[in-house]
Coordinates of C-alpha atoms in Angstrom, one line a residue:
Chain A
M1 CA -39.7 58.3 23.5
D2 CA -41.0 61.7 22.5
A3 CA -39.4 63.3 25.6
L4 CA -36.0 61.6 24.8
E5 CA -36.2 62.8 21.2
F6 CA -37.0 66.3 22.3
I7 CA -34.0 66.3 24.6
A8 CA -31.8 64.8 21.9
L9 CA -32.8 67.3 19.3
N10 CA -33.1 70.5 21.4
L11 CA -30.5 70.1 24.1
F12 CA -27.8 67.8 22.8
N13 CA -27.9 69.1 19.3
E14 CA -27.6 72.7 20.3
V15 CA -23.9 73.2 21.1
S16 CA -24.4 76.4 23.1
I17 CA -27.0 74.9 25.4
L18 CA -25.0 71.7 25.8
I19 CA -21.9 73.7 26.8
G20 CA -24.1 75.7 29.3
L21 CA -25.3 72.4 30.8
I22 CA -21.8 71.0 31.1
T23 CA -20.6 74.2 32.7
A24 CA -23.6 74.1 35.2
I25 CA -22.7 70.5 36.1
G26 CA -19.0 71.4 36.6
L27 CA -20.0 74.4 38.8
I28 CA -22.5 72.3 40.8
L29 CA -19.8 69.6 41.3
Q30 CA -17.6 72.3 42.9
R31 CA -20.5 73.3 45.2
K32 CA -20.6 76.9 43.9
P33 CA -23.5 79.0 45.1
V34 CA -26.6 79.1 42.9
E35 CA -25.9 82.6 41.5
D36 CA -22.5 81.4 40.3
V37 CA -23.9 78.3 38.7
V38 CA -26.6 80.3 36.8
G39 CA -24.2 83.1 35.9
G40 CA -21.5 80.8 34.7
A41 CA -23.8 78.6 32.6
I42 CA -25.3 81.6 30.9
R43 CA -21.9 83.2 30.2
A44 CA -20.6 79.9 28.7
T45 CA -23.7 79.6 26.5
V46 CA -23.4 83.2 25.3
G47 CA -19.7 82.6 24.7
I48 CA -20.5 79.9 22.3
I49 CA -23.0 82.0 20.5
I50 CA -20.4 84.8 20.2
L51 CA -17.9 82.3 18.9
F52 CA -20.3 81.3 16.1
I53 CA -20.9 84.9 15.1
G54 CA -17.1 85.4 15.0
V55 CA -16.6 82.3 12.9
E56 CA -19.1 83.7 10.4
V57 CA -17.3 87.1 10.1
F58 CA -13.9 85.4 10.0
T59 CA -15.0 82.9 7.3
G60 CA -16.4 85.8 5.2
G61 CA -13.2 87.8 5.5
L62 CA -11.2 84.7 4.6
A63 CA -13.3 84.2 1.4
S64 CA -12.7 87.8 0.3
F65 CA -9.0 87.5 1.0
Q66 CA -8.7 84.3 -1.0
A67 CA -10.7 85.7 -3.9
I68 CA -8.6 88.9 -4.2
V69 CA -5.2 87.2 -3.8
A70 CA -6.2 84.4 -6.0
S71 CA -7.2 86.8 -8.8
A72 CA -4.0 88.9 -8.3
V73 CA -1.7 85.9 -8.8
G74 CA -3.9 84.2 -11.4
L75 CA -5.0 81.2 -9.4
D76 CA -8.4 79.8 -8.6
P77 CA -9.4 80.5 -5.0
P78 CA -9.3 77.3 -2.8
E79 CA -12.4 75.3 -3.0
S80 CA -14.4 73.5 -0.4
T81 CA -17.8 71.9 0.0
N82 CA -18.4 72.9 3.6
S83 CA -17.2 75.6 6.0
L84 CA -16.3 76.0 9.6
D85 CA -19.6 77.5 10.6
G86 CA -21.5 74.9 8.6
F87 CA -19.6 72.2 10.3
L88 CA -20.0 73.7 13.8
G89 CA -23.7 73.8 13.2
E90 CA -23.9 70.1 12.2
R91 CA -21.3 68.6 14.6
G92 CA -20.6 71.3 17.2
S93 CA -22.4 69.5 20.0
D94 CA -20.3 66.4 19.3
V95 CA -17.2 68.6 19.7
A96 CA -18.6 69.7 23.1
L97 CA -19.0 66.1 24.2
V98 CA -15.5 65.2 22.9
I99 CA -14.0 68.0 25.0
T100 CA -15.8 66.9 28.1
L101 CA -15.5 63.1 27.8
G102 CA -12.0 63.4 26.4
F103 CA -10.9 65.5 29.4
V104 CA -12.3 63.0 31.8
A105 CA -10.5 60.2 29.9
H106 CA -7.3 62.3 30.0
L107 CA -7.5 62.6 33.8
L108 CA -8.0 58.9 34.1
L109 CA -4.9 58.2 31.9
V110 CA -2.8 60.7 33.9
R111 CA -3.9 59.0 37.1
L112 CA -3.5 55.4 35.9
L113 CA -0.3 55.8 33.8
R114 CA 1.2 58.3 36.2
T115 CA 2.2 60.6 33.4
R116 CA 2.2 63.6 35.7
Y117 CA 0.9 66.5 33.5
V118 CA -2.7 67.6 33.3
Y119 CA -3.5 69.5 30.0
L120 CA -5.0 72.8 31.0
T121 CA -4.7 74.9 27.9
G122 CA -8.4 75.5 27.5
H123 CA -8.6 76.8 24.0
L124 CA -6.6 73.9 22.7
L125 CA -8.9 71.4 24.5
F126 CA -11.6 73.1 22.3
W127 CA -9.6 73.3 19.0
M128 CA -8.0 69.9 19.2
A129 CA -11.4 68.3 19.9
L130 CA -12.7 70.2 16.9
V131 CA -9.8 69.1 14.6
I132 CA -10.2 65.5 15.7
T133 CA -14.0 65.6 15.1
A134 CA -13.6 67.2 11.7
S135 CA -11.0 64.7 10.6
L136 CA -13.1 61.7 11.7
V137 CA -16.2 63.1 9.9
Q138 CA -14.1 64.0 6.8
V139 CA -12.8 60.4 6.4
F140 CA -15.8 58.4 7.7
G141 CA -18.6 60.6 6.6
D142 CA -22.0 60.1 8.3
L143 CA -20.8 58.5 11.5
E144 CA -23.1 57.4 14.3
R145 CA -22.9 59.9 17.0
W146 CA -21.7 57.5 19.7
Q147 CA -18.9 56.2 17.5
L148 CA -17.7 59.7 16.7
V149 CA -17.8 60.9 20.3
L150 CA -16.2 57.7 21.7
V151 CA -13.3 57.6 19.2
G152 CA -12.9 61.3 19.2
S153 CA -12.6 61.6 23.0
V154 CA -10.2 58.7 23.2
V155 CA -8.0 60.1 20.5
A156 CA -8.1 63.6 22.2
A157 CA -7.3 62.1 25.6
C158 CA -4.3 60.2 24.2
Y159 CA -2.9 63.4 22.6
W160 CA -3.4 65.6 25.7
T161 CA -1.7 62.9 27.8
V162 CA 1.3 62.3 25.5
Q163 CA 2.1 65.8 24.3
P164 CA 3.2 67.4 27.6
L165 CA 5.0 64.2 28.5
F166 CA 7.2 63.9 25.4
I167 CA 8.3 67.5 25.5
A168 CA 8.8 67.4 29.3
P169 CA 12.6 66.8 29.4
M170 CA 13.1 69.8 27.1
M171 CA 10.7 71.9 28.9
R172 CA 12.5 71.4 32.2
K173 CA 15.7 72.7 30.5
V174 CA 13.8 75.7 29.1
I175 CA 12.1 76.9 32.3
K176 CA 14.8 75.4 34.6
S177 CA 12.2 74.0 36.9
D178 CA 9.4 71.4 36.9
D179 CA 6.6 73.7 38.1
W180 CA 4.6 73.2 35.0
G181 CA 4.5 71.4 31.7
Y182 CA 4.1 72.7 28.1
A183 CA 0.6 72.1 26.7
H184 CA 0.5 73.6 23.3
T185 CA -0.1 72.3 19.7
S186 CA 3.2 73.8 18.7
S187 CA 5.0 71.0 20.5
S188 CA 6.2 69.3 17.3
V189 CA 8.0 72.3 16.0
A190 CA 9.2 73.3 19.5
W191 CA 10.7 69.8 19.8
L192 CA 12.3 69.9 16.3
G193 CA 13.6 73.4 17.0
G194 CA 15.2 72.3 20.2
K195 CA 16.7 69.2 18.6
L196 CA 18.2 71.0 15.6
A197 CA 19.2 74.2 17.4
P198 CA 22.6 72.9 18.6
L199 CA 23.6 72.3 15.0
V200 CA 23.5 76.1 14.3
G201 CA 24.4 77.7 17.6
D202 CA 25.3 77.5 21.2
P203 CA 23.1 78.9 24.0
A204 CA 26.1 80.5 25.8
R205 CA 28.1 81.8 22.9
H206 CA 25.1 83.0 20.9
D207 CA 23.1 84.3 23.8
V208 CA 19.8 85.9 22.6
E209 CA 20.4 88.9 24.8
Q210 CA 23.1 90.0 22.4
V211 CA 20.4 90.7 19.9
R212 CA 18.7 94.0 20.3
M213 CA 15.2 94.0 18.9
P214 CA 13.9 97.3 17.6
R215 CA 11.3 98.8 19.9
R216 CA 9.1 99.5 16.9
L217 CA 8.3 95.8 16.6
S218 CA 6.5 95.7 19.9
F219 CA 3.1 96.6 18.6
F220 CA 3.2 93.4 16.5
K221 CA 2.8 91.5 19.8
D222 CA -0.8 92.6 19.6
V223 CA -2.2 90.0 17.2
T224 CA -5.3 92.1 16.4
V225 CA -3.0 94.9 15.2
S226 CA -0.6 92.7 13.3
T227 CA -3.4 90.7 11.6
A228 CA -5.1 93.9 10.4
L229 CA -1.8 95.4 9.2
V230 CA -0.4 92.3 7.4
I231 CA -3.7 91.2 5.9
G232 CA -4.5 94.8 4.9
L233 CA -1.2 95.3 3.2
I234 CA -1.6 92.1 1.2
M235 CA -5.2 93.1 0.4
V236 CA -4.2 96.5 -1.0
V237 CA -1.4 95.0 -3.1
G238 CA -3.8 92.3 -4.1
V239 CA -6.4 94.7 -5.4
A240 CA -3.7 96.5 -7.4
F241 CA -3.0 93.3 -9.3
A242 CA -6.4 91.6 -9.2
D243 CA -8.9 91.6 -12.0
S244 CA -10.8 94.8 -11.5
Q245 CA -14.2 93.0 -11.9
V246 CA -13.4 90.6 -9.1
A247 CA -12.5 93.4 -6.8
E248 CA -15.6 95.4 -7.8
A249 CA -17.8 92.4 -7.2
Q250 CA -16.3 91.7 -3.8
A251 CA -16.6 95.4 -2.8
D252 CA -20.2 95.6 -4.1
A253 CA -21.2 92.6 -2.0
Y254 CA -20.1 94.5 1.1
N255 CA -21.5 97.9 0.0
P256 CA -22.0 99.1 -3.6
D257 CA -21.1 102.7 -2.7
V258 CA -17.6 101.8 -1.4
N259 CA -14.5 102.1 -3.6
P260 CA -12.6 98.8 -4.0
W261 CA -9.4 100.2 -2.4
V262 CA -11.2 101.4 0.6
W263 CA -13.1 98.1 0.8
A264 CA -9.7 96.2 0.7
V265 CA -8.7 98.0 3.9
I266 CA -12.1 97.5 5.5
A267 CA -12.1 93.8 4.6
A268 CA -8.8 93.3 6.4
L269 CA -10.1 95.1 9.4
R270 CA -13.2 93.0 9.4
F271 CA -11.0 89.9 9.1
A272 CA -9.1 90.9 12.2
A273 CA -12.4 91.7 13.9
G274 CA -13.8 88.3 13.1
I275 CA -10.9 86.7 14.8
A276 CA -11.2 89.0 17.8
I277 CA -14.9 88.1 18.1
L278 CA -14.2 84.4 17.7
L279 CA -11.5 84.6 20.4
Y280 CA -13.8 86.6 22.7
G281 CA -16.4 83.9 22.5
V282 CA -13.8 81.2 23.2
R283 CA -12.5 83.2 26.1
M284 CA -15.9 83.7 27.6
F285 CA -16.8 80.0 27.8
L286 CA -13.4 78.9 28.8
A287 CA -13.4 81.3 31.7
E288 CA -16.3 79.2 33.1
I289 CA -15.1 75.7 32.1
V290 CA -11.4 75.7 32.8
P291 CA -11.6 76.6 36.5
A292 CA -14.1 73.7 36.8
F293 CA -11.6 71.4 35.0
T294 CA -8.8 72.6 37.2
G295 CA -10.7 72.1 40.4
I296 CA -11.6 68.6 39.4
S297 CA -8.1 67.7 38.4
E298 CA -6.6 69.1 41.6
K299 CA -8.9 66.9 43.6
A300 CA -8.7 63.8 41.4
I301 CA -4.9 63.7 40.8
P302 CA -2.8 64.9 43.8
G303 CA 0.8 65.6 42.9
S304 CA 0.1 66.2 39.2
R305 CA 1.5 69.3 37.5
P306 CA -0.5 71.6 35.2
A307 CA 0.6 71.7 31.6
L308 CA 0.1 75.2 30.3
D309 CA -0.1 77.5 27.2
A310 CA 2.9 78.6 25.1
P311 CA 3.2 82.2 26.5
T312 CA 4.1 80.7 29.9
V313 CA 7.6 80.1 28.5
F314 CA 7.9 83.6 27.0
P315 CA 9.4 85.3 30.1
V316 CA 12.4 82.9 29.9
A317 CA 13.6 84.7 26.7
P318 CA 11.4 87.6 25.5
S319 CA 13.9 88.5 22.8
A320 CA 13.8 85.0 21.4
V321 CA 10.0 85.3 21.1
M322 CA 10.3 88.4 19.0
L323 CA 13.1 87.0 16.9
G324 CA 11.1 83.8 16.4
F325 CA 8.1 85.8 15.4
V326 CA 10.0 87.8 12.8
S327 CA 11.7 84.7 11.5
T328 CA 8.5 82.7 11.2
T329 CA 6.6 85.6 9.6
A330 CA 9.4 86.3 7.1
T331 CA 9.6 82.6 6.2
F332 CA 5.8 82.3 5.8
L333 CA 5.5 85.5 3.6
I334 CA 8.4 84.3 1.4
L335 CA 6.6 80.9 1.0
M336 CA 3.4 82.8 0.3
G337 CA 5.1 84.3 -2.7
V338 CA 6.6 81.0 -3.8
F339 CA 3.2 79.2 -3.6
A340 CA 1.7 82.0 -5.7
A341 CA 4.5 82.0 -8.2
A342 CA 4.3 78.2 -8.6
G343 CA 0.5 78.4 -8.8
W344 CA 0.0 76.0 -5.9
F345 CA -2.3 77.6 -3.4
V346 CA -3.4 80.9 -1.9
L347 CA -1.8 81.0 1.6
V348 CA -3.2 83.2 4.4
P349 CA -0.8 84.6 7.0
P350 CA -2.1 83.3 10.3
M351 CA -0.7 86.1 12.5
I352 CA -1.7 84.5 15.8
M353 CA 0.1 81.3 15.0
L354 CA 3.0 83.1 13.5
F355 CA 3.4 84.8 16.9
F356 CA 2.6 82.2 19.4
V357 CA 3.9 79.0 17.7
G358 CA 6.9 80.8 16.2
G359 CA 7.6 82.5 19.5
G360 CA 7.2 79.3 21.6
A361 CA 9.4 77.3 19.2
A362 CA 12.0 80.0 19.3
V363 CA 12.2 79.9 23.1
F364 CA 13.0 76.2 22.8
G365 CA 15.4 76.9 19.9
N366 CA 17.1 79.6 22.0
A367 CA 17.5 77.3 25.0
F368 CA 19.5 74.8 22.9
G369 CA 21.2 77.0 20.3
G370 CA 21.0 80.7 21.3
W371 CA 19.6 83.3 18.9
R372 CA 20.6 81.2 15.9
G373 CA 18.5 78.3 17.3
A374 CA 15.6 80.7 17.8
V375 CA 15.8 81.9 14.2
L376 CA 16.0 78.3 13.0
A377 CA 13.0 77.2 15.1
G378 CA 11.1 80.2 13.7
A379 CA 12.0 79.2 10.1
I380 CA 10.9 75.6 10.7
T381 CA 7.6 76.9 12.1
G382 CA 7.0 79.1 9.0
V383 CA 7.7 76.2 6.6
T384 CA 5.4 73.9 8.6
L385 CA 2.6 76.3 8.8
A386 CA 2.8 77.1 5.1
F387 CA 2.8 73.5 3.9
G388 CA 0.4 72.5 6.6
Q389 CA -2.1 75.1 5.5
W390 CA -2.0 73.9 1.9
L391 CA -2.3 70.3 2.9
G392 CA -4.9 70.9 5.6
W393 CA -7.2 72.9 3.4
N394 CA -7.4 70.2 0.8
L395 CA -7.7 67.4 3.4
L396 CA -10.6 69.0 5.3
S397 CA -12.4 70.5 2.3
D398 CA -15.7 68.6 3.1
T399 CA -15.8 69.6 6.7
A400 CA -14.1 72.7 8.1
P401 CA -11.2 73.8 5.8
E402 CA -10.9 77.1 7.7
L403 CA -9.3 75.0 10.5
A404 CA -6.2 74.8 8.2
T405 CA -5.7 78.6 8.2
L406 CA -6.1 78.8 12.0
A407 CA -4.0 75.8 12.7
D408 CA -0.9 74.9 14.7
P409 CA 1.7 72.3 13.6
D410 CA 0.3 69.5 15.8
W411 CA -3.1 69.9 14.2
Y412 CA -1.7 68.9 10.8
L413 CA 0.0 65.8 12.3
M414 CA -3.3 64.8 13.9
I415 CA -5.2 65.4 10.6
L416 CA -2.6 63.3 8.7
L417 CA -2.7 60.5 11.3
L418 CA -6.5 60.2 11.4
L419 CA -7.0 60.6 7.6
G420 CA -4.2 58.2 6.9
L421 CA -5.6 55.5 9.2
G422 CA -9.1 56.1 7.9
E423 CA -7.9 55.7 4.4
L424 CA -6.1 52.5 5.3
F425 CA -9.2 50.9 6.9
S426 CA -11.7 52.4 4.4
G427 CA -12.7 48.9 3.2
L428 CA -13.9 47.8 6.6
G429 CA -17.3 49.5 6.7
D430 CA -18.9 50.5 10.0
N431 CA -16.1 49.2 12.1
A432 CA -13.3 51.2 10.5
V433 CA -13.7 54.2 12.8
L434 CA -13.4 51.9 15.9
L435 CA -10.3 50.3 14.5
T436 CA -8.8 53.7 13.8
G437 CA -9.4 54.6 17.4
A438 CA -7.8 51.4 18.6
V439 CA -4.7 51.9 16.5
V440 CA -4.3 55.5 17.8
V441 CA -4.6 54.2 21.3
A442 CA -2.0 51.5 20.5
I443 CA 0.4 54.1 19.0
F444 CA 0.1 56.4 21.9
G445 CA 0.3 53.6 24.4
V446 CA 3.6 52.4 23.0
W447 CA 4.8 56.0 22.9
V448 CA 4.0 56.5 26.6
W449 CA 5.7 53.3 27.5
L450 CA 8.9 54.2 25.6
L451 CA 8.9 57.8 27.1
K452 CA 8.5 56.5 30.6
R453 CA 11.3 54.0 30.1
L454 CA 13.6 56.6 28.6
Q455 CA 12.7 59.4 31.0
G456 CA 12.5 57.0 34.0
R457 CA 16.0 55.5 33.3
A458 CA 17.7 58.9 33.2
G459 CA 16.5 59.8 36.7
D460 CA 15.0 58.3 39.7
G461 CA 11.5 57.7 38.4
M462 CA 9.3 60.3 36.8
A463 CA 8.8 62.4 39.9
E464 CA 12.5 63.2 40.4
S465 CA 13.9 62.8 36.9
E466 CA 16.2 65.4 35.5
T467 CA 15.9 63.6 32.2
D468 CA 17.2 64.0 28.7
E469 CA 20.4 62.5 27.5
S470 CA 22.7 65.5 28.2
A471 CA 21.9 66.4 31.8
S472 CA 21.8 70.1 32.5
D473 CA 23.9 71.6 35.2
A474 CA 21.4 74.3 35.7
P475 CA 20.1 74.4 39.3
R476 CA 16.7 72.9 39.8
E477 CA 14.1 75.0 41.5
R478 CA 12.1 72.9 43.9
Chain B
M1 CA -7.2 107.1 43.0
S2 CA -8.0 105.1 46.0
P3 CA -10.8 102.5 46.0
A4 CA -13.7 103.1 48.3
P5 CA -13.2 101.0 51.5
N6 CA -16.2 98.9 50.9
R7 CA -15.8 98.2 47.2
P8 CA -14.1 95.0 46.0
L9 CA -10.9 95.7 44.1
T10 CA -11.0 95.1 40.3
V11 CA -8.1 93.2 39.0
L12 CA -7.3 92.4 35.3
T13 CA -5.0 89.7 34.2
V14 CA -3.7 90.1 30.6
C15 CA -2.0 88.0 28.0
G16 CA -1.6 88.1 24.2
V17 CA -4.9 86.6 23.2
G18 CA -6.5 86.5 26.6
M19 CA -7.4 82.8 26.6
G20 CA -4.7 80.6 28.1
S21 CA -2.1 82.1 30.3
S22 CA -4.2 85.1 31.5
L23 CA -6.8 82.6 32.7
I24 CA -4.3 80.6 34.7
L25 CA -3.0 83.9 36.0
K26 CA -6.5 84.8 37.0
M27 CA -7.0 81.7 39.0
N28 CA -3.6 82.2 40.7
A29 CA -4.4 85.9 41.4
E30 CA -7.6 84.8 43.0
K31 CA -5.7 82.4 45.3
A32 CA -3.1 85.1 46.2
L33 CA -5.8 87.8 46.9
K34 CA -7.8 85.4 49.0
S35 CA -4.8 84.5 51.1
L36 CA -4.2 88.3 51.6
G37 CA -7.8 88.7 52.7
V38 CA -8.4 91.1 49.9
D39 CA -12.0 91.3 48.4
A40 CA -11.5 91.5 44.7
S41 CA -13.1 90.5 41.4
V42 CA -10.6 89.2 38.9
E43 CA -11.1 89.2 35.1
H44 CA -8.8 88.1 32.3
T45 CA -8.5 89.5 28.8
D46 CA -6.2 90.2 25.9
V47 CA -4.0 93.2 25.4
S48 CA -6.2 95.0 22.8
S49 CA -9.4 94.7 25.0
A50 CA -7.5 95.6 28.2
R51 CA -6.5 99.0 26.8
G52 CA -10.2 99.9 26.7
M53 CA -10.8 98.8 30.3
K54 CA -10.3 100.2 33.7
A55 CA -9.2 98.3 36.8
D56 CA -7.4 98.9 40.1
V57 CA -4.7 96.4 39.4
A58 CA -3.4 94.9 36.1
I59 CA -1.2 91.8 36.0
A60 CA 0.7 90.6 33.0
Q61 CA 4.1 89.3 31.9
G62 CA 6.8 91.8 31.2
L63 CA 6.3 91.3 27.4
H64 CA 2.9 93.1 27.7
T65 CA 3.1 95.5 30.6
D66 CA 4.4 98.4 28.4
E67 CA 1.4 98.0 26.1
L68 CA -1.1 98.4 28.9
G69 CA -1.2 102.2 29.0
S70 CA -3.3 103.6 31.8
V71 CA -5.5 100.6 32.4
A72 CA -4.8 100.6 36.1
P73 CA -2.8 102.6 38.7
V74 CA -1.0 99.4 39.7
V75 CA 0.6 97.3 37.0
L76 CA 2.4 94.1 38.1
S77 CA 4.8 92.3 35.9
I78 CA 5.2 88.6 36.5
S79 CA 7.6 86.1 35.1
N80 CA 6.6 82.7 36.6
F81 CA 2.9 81.9 36.0
M82 CA 2.7 79.3 38.7
D83 CA 4.4 81.2 41.5
V84 CA 1.4 82.1 43.7
D85 CA 3.6 83.1 46.6
G86 CA 5.6 85.4 44.5
L87 CA 2.4 87.0 43.1
R88 CA 1.1 87.3 46.7
R89 CA 4.3 89.2 47.7
Q90 CA 4.0 91.5 44.7
L91 CA 0.4 92.2 45.4
D92 CA 1.0 92.7 49.1
E93 CA 3.7 95.3 48.5
A94 CA 1.8 97.1 45.8
L95 CA -1.5 97.3 47.7
R96 CA 0.3 98.5 50.8
A97 CA 2.0 101.2 48.8
Q98 CA -1.4 102.4 47.6
G99 CA -2.8 102.3 51.1
W100 CA -5.3 99.7 50.0
L101 CA -4.1 97.1 52.4
E102 CA -3.6 97.8 56.1

């Protein structure tokens, strides 16, 4: 009993060590030589530790930003009773288990339901697992670990299975082939952008290549640069309007000798640095885990297709990406002003999401409505991210509110779904979480069934289907 | 700048944040290099970090190749992330041009 307790407390409660163990198992399963197993496990473990350090820096930067902007516009900074690094400390190892068991369950679903697409966007395996875990803890509080991990992994597996499937008909039009699927939590706005784009434009008449994007914009593609610039600009303007005592206090906390104006710039740079560190950590552990996942899925599900990250569609229409980014950012910044003027909430421009989600959605918008479609899809993204951030922050305020500022559109839908169901079943005591899981499975089950019927009818079964109601005359690459 | 004959090539795959597509690209580049019989170590990263690194070959989509500066003497631009054969052809041609592949 003592030994089990020791293992539970010291191995399974320490997320970095748990991830290291999972990586080692994955590498051993692939029969890697011992130096690769040891090296990979250590890199993954250190990656998680770096991630935590980055989250700390990011969370601190976020708090400064909110304090200054809130004071400048006369609002109270958003409140919360927990923070992302606190939550990762408490429940991080549960997140690690949700990723692993959820991915295994996802592979089983793809194999059994023949849904074709294996979700391989590694960082979204991590973030979606984190969002689901946070939502479940937020609504059900002190859950038993097995319940949290069981329901969390099942919900995650359902999402990873359905998301590439529902967007697949559109994706085949966008990339004009079926080599890979789209696995990104921007799928809801990409889909909406694609559906609404024909109302505003035509892909042939309003070809995005007619639009010349200024060369100067190109450095914005580097999200570290654009984050530092945009946040820095807002910080400096913020300090100009903020209560001077608030600015002094914030600057003093960093270094009493530094002038508040200079501090504003440094704070923005540290904010960007926090995100860069956080991403570096994620990158480091994913580099070890994703190849293991890929190896397993290639063996377990022959004939499946990988579903991949948003930038894999960027080469289809690079101008649409830039146009979408500009449109998303402009929309978001306007709404930031509106939110401040109305006294609603302090929004934080999430440059990574403005670029990748806005860019991805714009490629879909462009495929169905030319440059006008791309601009519309970008605007839809900006609106979704602004309102989602406001909503998400309040909904996750007891767990990890910072997830709302780093979030993609599908995250908000997942938070709403889980919190909504949790609220609905709140009177049922201990079993409410299991019922929530069961309802999510039912919803996604019906969805898969409908999708397979619709997509199967249009073509000759899933494998050959050139689906969607308006069949494209673009040549298929095989 | 020619690599020593008995040193593995260093290859860098790059994308915007260095997490998703560059990792897929890394795995495909490893496949392509293996089938060419080239001994290489492949790393993946984001644009910002890449600029501070050195490699023999850098691989990225066209959106980012301009930003890469002088990271590597050979910079390949790819448009289809899953096209291992295409990448193999690009690598084959570029490595031969440098005299790194007989």
